[in-house]
Tab-separated table of C-alpha atoms in Angstrom:
chain	number	residue	atom	x	y	z
A	1	MET	CA	4.149	4.061	-22.948
A	2	ALA	CA	7.242	2.784	-21.173
A	3	PHE	CA	7.218	2.849	-17.388
A	4	TYR	CA	10.683	4.237	-16.887
A	5	PHE	CA	11.002	5.142	-13.236
A	6	SER	CA	9.043	3.972	-10.192
A	7	ASN	CA	9.340	4.976	-6.518
A	8	LEU	CA	7.689	2.233	-4.188
A	9	ILE	CA	7.152	2.713	-0.395
A	10	LEU	CA	6.130	-0.657	1.103
A	11	GLN	CA	5.011	-0.942	4.656
A	12	THR	CA	2.661	-3.214	6.819
A	13	ALA	CA	0.746	-1.691	9.871
A	14	SER	CA	4.028	-2.314	11.760
A	15	ILE	CA	7.233	-3.471	9.869
A	16	ASN	CA	8.840	-6.496	11.387
A	17	ASP	CA	10.811	-9.444	10.241
A	18	LYS	CA	7.663	-11.480	9.929
A	19	PHE	CA	6.699	-9.679	6.937
A	20	VAL	CA	9.881	-9.882	4.764
A	21	THR	CA	8.645	-12.696	2.722
A	22	GLN	CA	5.355	-10.818	2.104
A	23	LEU	CA	7.175	-7.781	1.083
A	24	ALA	CA	9.531	-9.765	-1.085
A	25	THR	CA	6.244	-11.382	-2.685
A	26	VAL	CA	4.950	-7.985	-3.608
A	27	LEU	CA	8.162	-7.036	-5.159
A	28	LEU	CA	8.602	-10.140	-7.235
A	29	SER	CA	5.003	-9.751	-8.436
A	30	ILE	CA	5.616	-6.083	-9.499
A	31	LYS	CA	8.901	-6.977	-11.326
A	32	LEU	CA	7.472	-9.952	-13.205
A	33	ASN	CA	4.514	-7.915	-14.281
A	34	THR	CA	5.776	-4.291	-14.776
A	35	GLN	CA	7.952	-3.082	-17.559
A	36	ALA	CA	10.050	-0.547	-15.470
A	37	GLN	CA	13.696	0.218	-15.945
A	38	GLU	CA	14.297	1.369	-12.328
A	39	PHE	CA	12.645	0.604	-9.014
A	40	ASN	CA	13.588	2.406	-5.853
A	41	VAL	CA	11.985	0.583	-2.950
A	42	TYR	CA	11.574	2.507	0.400
A	43	VAL	CA	10.579	0.490	3.455
A	44	LEU	CA	9.515	2.277	6.576
A	45	GLN	CA	10.418	0.479	9.794
A	46	LYS	CA	10.682	1.178	13.304
A	47	GLU	CA	14.026	-0.623	13.758
A	48	LYS	CA	16.427	-2.467	11.422
A	49	LEU	CA	15.134	-5.633	10.290
A	50	LYS	CA	16.896	-8.826	11.450
A	51	ARG	CA	16.170	-10.049	7.931
A	52	THR	CA	17.562	-7.097	6.284
A	53	GLU	CA	20.238	-9.115	4.290
A	54	ASP	CA	17.405	-11.404	2.897
A	55	LEU	CA	15.577	-8.355	1.465
A	56	GLU	CA	18.804	-6.687	0.285
A	57	ARG	CA	19.632	-9.894	-1.679
A	58	VAL	CA	16.189	-10.283	-3.181
A	59	CYS	CA	16.066	-6.669	-4.222
A	60	LYS	CA	19.485	-6.986	-5.766
A	61	GLN	CA	18.475	-10.145	-7.730
A	62	LEU	CA	15.275	-8.346	-8.922
A	63	GLY	CA	17.381	-5.374	-9.936
A	64	MET	CA	15.662	-3.195	-7.549
A	65	ASN	CA	17.290	-0.573	-5.174
A	66	TYR	CA	16.451	-1.060	-1.617
A	67	PHE	CA	16.396	1.987	0.822
A	68	PRO	CA	15.415	1.144	4.468
A	69	ILE	CA	13.959	4.111	6.333
A	70	LYS	CA	14.362	3.839	10.003
A	71	VAL	CA	11.714	5.898	11.682
A	72	ASN	CA	12.894	8.111	14.660
A	73	ASP	CA	10.143	7.913	17.398
A	74	GLN	CA	10.935	11.385	18.404
A	75	LEU	CA	9.257	12.701	15.533
A	76	PHE	CA	5.922	11.783	17.263
A	77	SER	CA	6.833	13.161	20.653
A	78	LYS	CA	3.815	15.513	20.432
A	79	ALA	CA	1.470	12.787	18.875
A	80	PRO	CA	-1.218	10.860	20.964
A	81	VAL	CA	0.388	7.356	21.442
A	82	THR	CA	-1.371	4.487	23.073
A	83	ASP	CA	-1.601	0.779	22.649
A	84	ARG	CA	-4.351	1.517	20.130
A	85	TYR	CA	-2.600	4.449	18.401
A	86	PRO	CA	1.117	3.356	18.272
A	87	THR	CA	3.713	5.367	16.286
A	88	THR	CA	3.194	3.112	13.374
A	89	ILE	CA	-0.155	4.578	12.414
A	90	TYR	CA	1.572	7.760	11.473
A	91	TYR	CA	4.070	6.387	9.017
A	92	ARG	CA	1.744	6.438	6.119
A	93	LEU	CA	0.186	9.784	6.956
A	94	LEU	CA	3.559	11.365	7.493
A	95	ALA	CA	5.511	9.613	4.786
A	96	HIS	CA	6.357	13.031	3.187
A	97	CYS	CA	8.332	13.923	6.382
A	98	LEU	CA	10.092	10.538	6.643
A	99	LEU	CA	11.143	10.077	3.017
A	100	PRO	CA	14.029	12.017	1.279
A	101	GLN	CA	12.848	15.482	0.338
A	102	ASP	CA	14.024	15.110	-3.245
A	103	LEU	CA	11.206	12.564	-3.866
A	104	HIS	CA	8.369	14.156	-5.735
A	105	LYS	CA	5.917	11.236	-6.312
A	106	ILE	CA	5.637	7.751	-4.785
A	107	LEU	CA	3.410	4.801	-4.588
A	108	TYR	CA	2.691	3.337	-1.296
A	109	LEU	CA	1.532	-0.346	-0.924
A	110	ASP	CA	0.552	-2.413	1.995
A	111	ALA	CA	2.160	-5.794	2.053
A	112	ASP	CA	-0.903	-7.871	1.471
A	113	VAL	CA	-1.143	-6.828	-2.199
A	114	LEU	CA	-0.104	-8.683	-5.397
A	115	CYS	CA	0.488	-6.929	-8.683
A	116	ILE	CA	-0.684	-9.052	-11.625
A	117	ASN	CA	-0.453	-6.335	-14.496
A	118	ASP	CA	1.673	-3.499	-15.236
A	119	LEU	CA	1.578	-0.676	-12.722
A	120	SER	CA	2.446	1.972	-15.288
A	121	SER	CA	-1.151	3.189	-15.754
A	122	LEU	CA	-1.466	3.731	-11.930
A	123	TYR	CA	1.934	5.501	-11.333
A	124	GLU	CA	1.589	7.695	-14.422
A	125	THR	CA	-1.871	8.944	-13.245
A	126	SER	CA	-1.851	12.661	-13.187
A	127	LEU	CA	-2.129	14.250	-9.716
A	128	GLU	CA	-2.333	17.812	-10.630
A	129	GLY	CA	-4.669	19.460	-8.122
A	130	TYR	CA	-4.629	16.547	-5.801
A	131	LEU	CA	-2.862	15.139	-2.897
A	132	TYR	CA	-3.376	11.592	-3.289
A	133	ALA	CA	-4.867	8.834	-5.829
A	134	SER	CA	-6.718	5.987	-4.261
A	135	ALA	CA	-9.649	3.677	-4.750
A	136	ILE	CA	-13.216	3.595	-3.136
A	137	HIS	CA	-14.868	0.219	-2.711
A	138	THR	CA	-18.031	1.986	-3.162
A	139	ASN	CA	-20.134	-0.611	-4.820
A	140	LEU	CA	-19.131	-3.093	-2.191
A	141	THR	CA	-19.763	-1.009	0.781
A	142	ASN	CA	-22.997	1.106	-0.034
A	143	THR	CA	-24.459	0.236	3.451
A	144	THR	CA	-21.579	1.863	5.316
A	145	GLU	CA	-21.000	4.925	2.905
A	146	VAL	CA	-23.455	7.185	4.649
A	147	ILE	CA	-22.409	6.145	8.071
A	148	ASN	CA	-18.703	6.878	7.072
A	149	LYS	CA	-19.694	10.381	5.892
A	150	ILE	CA	-21.479	11.200	8.910
A	151	ARG	CA	-18.847	9.506	11.314
A	152	LEU	CA	-16.012	11.429	9.657
A	153	GLN	CA	-17.923	14.638	8.513
A	154	ASN	CA	-16.320	14.506	5.001
A	155	PHE	CA	-19.362	15.162	2.910
A	156	ASP	CA	-17.281	16.727	0.236
A	157	ALA	CA	-15.289	13.548	-0.622
A	158	ASP	CA	-16.616	11.050	-3.132
A	159	GLY	CA	-16.496	8.057	-0.611
A	160	TYR	CA	-14.441	6.322	1.755
A	161	TYR	CA	-10.891	5.642	0.383
A	162	ASN	CA	-9.066	2.543	1.074
A	163	SER	CA	-5.369	3.553	1.925
A	164	GLY	CA	-3.651	0.297	1.123
A	165	VAL	CA	-2.761	1.420	-2.255
A	166	LEU	CA	-1.878	5.132	-2.321
A	167	LEU	CA	-0.299	7.242	-5.155
A	168	MET	CA	1.167	10.433	-3.298
A	169	ASN	CA	1.927	13.854	-4.744
A	170	LEU	CA	4.703	14.597	-2.302
A	171	ASP	CA	5.386	18.203	-3.155
A	172	THR	CA	1.736	19.107	-2.649
A	173	ILE	CA	1.490	16.952	0.399
A	174	ARG	CA	4.291	18.599	2.049
A	175	LYS	CA	2.749	21.995	1.752
A	176	LYS	CA	-0.884	20.948	2.768
A	177	VAL	CA	-0.508	18.133	5.234
A	178	LYS	CA	0.339	19.001	8.768
A	179	ASP	CA	1.506	16.829	11.499
A	180	THR	CA	-0.198	19.030	14.044
A	181	ASP	CA	-3.609	18.711	12.319
A	182	ILE	CA	-3.288	14.963	12.252
A	183	PHE	CA	-2.471	14.715	15.960
A	184	ASN	CA	-5.175	17.023	16.915
A	185	TYR	CA	-7.711	15.052	15.005
A	186	ILE	CA	-6.710	11.913	16.525
A	187	ARG	CA	-6.661	13.408	19.920
A	188	THR	CA	-10.279	14.451	19.688
A	189	HIS	CA	-12.009	11.797	17.783
A	190	THR	CA	-12.711	8.080	18.366
A	191	LEU	CA	-11.599	6.227	15.212
A	192	LEU	CA	-12.237	2.660	13.874
A	193	LEU	CA	-9.362	2.421	11.395
A	194	PRO	CA	-7.079	5.162	12.641
A	195	ASP	CA	-4.741	6.159	9.763
A	196	GLN	CA	-7.400	5.460	7.068
A	197	ASP	CA	-10.069	7.409	9.056
A	198	VAL	CA	-7.721	10.407	9.399
A	199	LEU	CA	-6.785	10.292	5.567
A	200	ASN	CA	-10.577	10.316	4.767
A	201	ALA	CA	-11.598	12.807	7.215
A	202	LEU	CA	-8.946	15.458	6.648
A	203	TYR	CA	-7.933	14.921	3.046
A	204	GLY	CA	-10.755	12.980	1.447
A	205	ARG	CA	-11.858	15.896	-0.763
A	206	TYR	CA	-8.163	16.057	-2.225
A	207	ILE	CA	-7.972	12.429	-3.112
A	208	LYS	CA	-8.418	11.408	-6.850
A	209	SER	CA	-10.508	8.445	-7.380
A	210	VAL	CA	-8.996	5.512	-9.322
A	211	PRO	CA	-11.215	2.351	-10.148
A	212	ASP	CA	-10.806	-0.361	-7.458
A	213	GLN	CA	-11.637	-2.978	-9.882
A	214	LEU	CA	-8.370	-2.037	-11.473
A	215	TYR	CA	-6.128	-0.887	-8.698
A	216	ASN	CA	-7.477	-2.037	-5.522
A	217	PHE	CA	-9.442	-5.208	-6.054
A	218	ASP	CA	-10.758	-6.563	-2.831
A	219	THR	CA	-10.140	-10.421	-3.323
A	220	ARG	CA	-12.970	-11.402	-0.658
A	221	LYS	CA	-15.511	-9.891	-3.157
A	222	GLY	CA	-14.899	-11.489	-6.417
A	223	GLY	CA	-18.631	-12.744	-6.751
A	224	ILE	CA	-19.835	-9.278	-5.889
A	225	TYR	CA	-17.677	-7.524	-8.562
A	226	GLU	CA	-18.963	-9.917	-11.092
A	227	THR	CA	-22.554	-9.355	-10.083
A	228	ILE	CA	-22.203	-5.461	-9.964
A	229	SER	CA	-20.466	-5.432	-13.416
A	230	PHE	CA	-23.420	-7.626	-14.849
A	231	GLY	CA	-20.929	-10.568	-15.441
A	232	GLU	CA	-17.943	-8.648	-17.038
A	233	TRP	CA	-15.499	-8.623	-14.247
A	234	THR	CA	-15.056	-12.337	-14.189
A	235	THR	CA	-11.927	-14.034	-12.933
A	236	ASP	CA	-10.577	-14.092	-16.669
A	237	TRP	CA	-11.190	-10.232	-16.834
A	238	VAL	CA	-9.447	-9.700	-13.747
A	239	MET	CA	-6.328	-11.735	-14.747
A	240	ARG	CA	-6.163	-9.515	-18.056
A	241	ASN	CA	-7.031	-6.092	-16.537
A	242	THR	CA	-6.740	-5.773	-12.771
A	243	VAL	CA	-3.335	-4.469	-11.886
A	244	ILE	CA	-3.406	-4.801	-7.967
A	245	LEU	CA	-5.266	-7.550	-6.037
A	246	HIS	CA	-5.600	-6.424	-2.293
A	247	TYR	CA	-6.001	-9.381	0.044
A	248	CYS	CA	-8.024	-7.334	2.649
A	249	GLY	CA	-9.307	-8.822	6.017
A	250	ARG	CA	-7.915	-11.109	8.515
A	251	ASP	CA	-7.772	-14.277	6.272
A	252	LYS	CA	-4.284	-13.614	4.622
A	253	PRO	CA	-3.431	-16.049	1.806
A	254	TRP	CA	0.053	-16.798	3.306
A	255	LEU	CA	-1.679	-18.291	6.517
A	256	PRO	CA	-2.212	-22.101	6.956
A	257	THR	CA	-5.954	-21.629	7.169
A	258	LYS	CA	-8.949	-22.787	5.093
A	259	ASN	CA	-8.643	-19.837	2.976
A	260	SER	CA	-10.352	-20.998	-0.274
A	261	GLY	CA	-11.118	-17.636	-1.963
A	262	ARG	CA	-10.688	-17.729	-5.884
A	263	TYR	CA	-7.434	-15.727	-5.779
A	264	THR	CA	-5.747	-17.410	-2.771
A	265	ALA	CA	-4.127	-20.049	-5.009
A	266	LEU	CA	-2.561	-17.250	-7.202
A	267	TYR	CA	-0.960	-15.674	-4.203
A	268	LYS	CA	0.255	-18.949	-2.768
A	269	ASN	CA	2.123	-19.461	-6.123
A	270	TYR	CA	3.984	-16.177	-5.962
A	271	PHE	CA	4.582	-16.755	-2.352
A	272	GLN	CA	6.244	-20.077	-3.247
A	273	MET	CA	8.182	-18.540	-6.000
A	274	THR	CA	9.427	-15.789	-3.597
A	275	ASN	CA	10.573	-18.464	-1.014
A	276	LYS	CA	12.584	-20.243	-3.632
A	277	LEU	CA	13.975	-16.762	-4.704
A	278	ILE	CA	15.102	-16.059	-1.175
A	279	SER	CA	16.597	-19.521	-0.823
A	280	ALA	CA	18.447	-19.098	-4.030
A	281	ALA	CA	19.901	-15.677	-2.902
A	282	LEU	CA	21.040	-17.155	0.431
A	283	LEU	CA	23.125	-19.701	-1.430
A	284	LEU	CA	25.092	-17.042	-3.232
A	285	PRO	CA	27.679	-14.630	-1.749
A	286	PRO	CA	26.540	-10.892	-1.883
A	287	GLU	CA	29.030	-10.235	-4.815
A	288	GLU	CA	27.525	-13.039	-6.914
A	289	VAL	CA	23.834	-12.034	-6.627
A	290	ASN	CA	22.629	-10.467	-9.825
């Protein structure tokens, strides 16, 4: 089935100019692997990026519509804000307030992901009766599963959801997700992963599970995936079937470190293509960028 229309929201923990190339890498990987006819890309940011023109030119070259969303910190005047809990932790949780009200469904992506197959199946996932769709790294984190349930008191949820890839049912979220509930929870609890903990604690039972091996593949755990699937989810299987690779953890593949994970070279290839795309876009005046 043709993937006709996609709304994407991209954000890192705190959008700034250091992540423009990473954002562009995500977009390039989506464009190369997804047969959509239109992409609307919404980027949440605390202030206008100095490299806005770079991102605009890249989006134009990729045939994507770029919509920067500048977030007004006054929206969080009643929120508990500290060095540990900056306003940016609320962006993902309150995206339904920050985005245009005529949007009904959107796919949120962190900037440390790579799309290697068509996003259609994820975006077209039915959200009837749910607020979100997300993946649980269940078989990778069994030792912490019980701890998370006790810690967050969300025994009705299937598990602990990773919020780096999040399909959002905006109409239903606007009815059920309240900023005061989120602020109160953060104010009264000690959190390890603030926005992800809140998502699981308050709304875990309203999240539809999607397979992590397809839509939120933790690239650090390739060997474990292969083991728990009894040898089925090999690298070749991943390349044919997995839609989203998620480069979780501190050792990001764009950093000049000894990161030798089996999927690092793949990311570096896309990152290199993105840098070339940005360079090519900068050589053209805006009216000539196609």
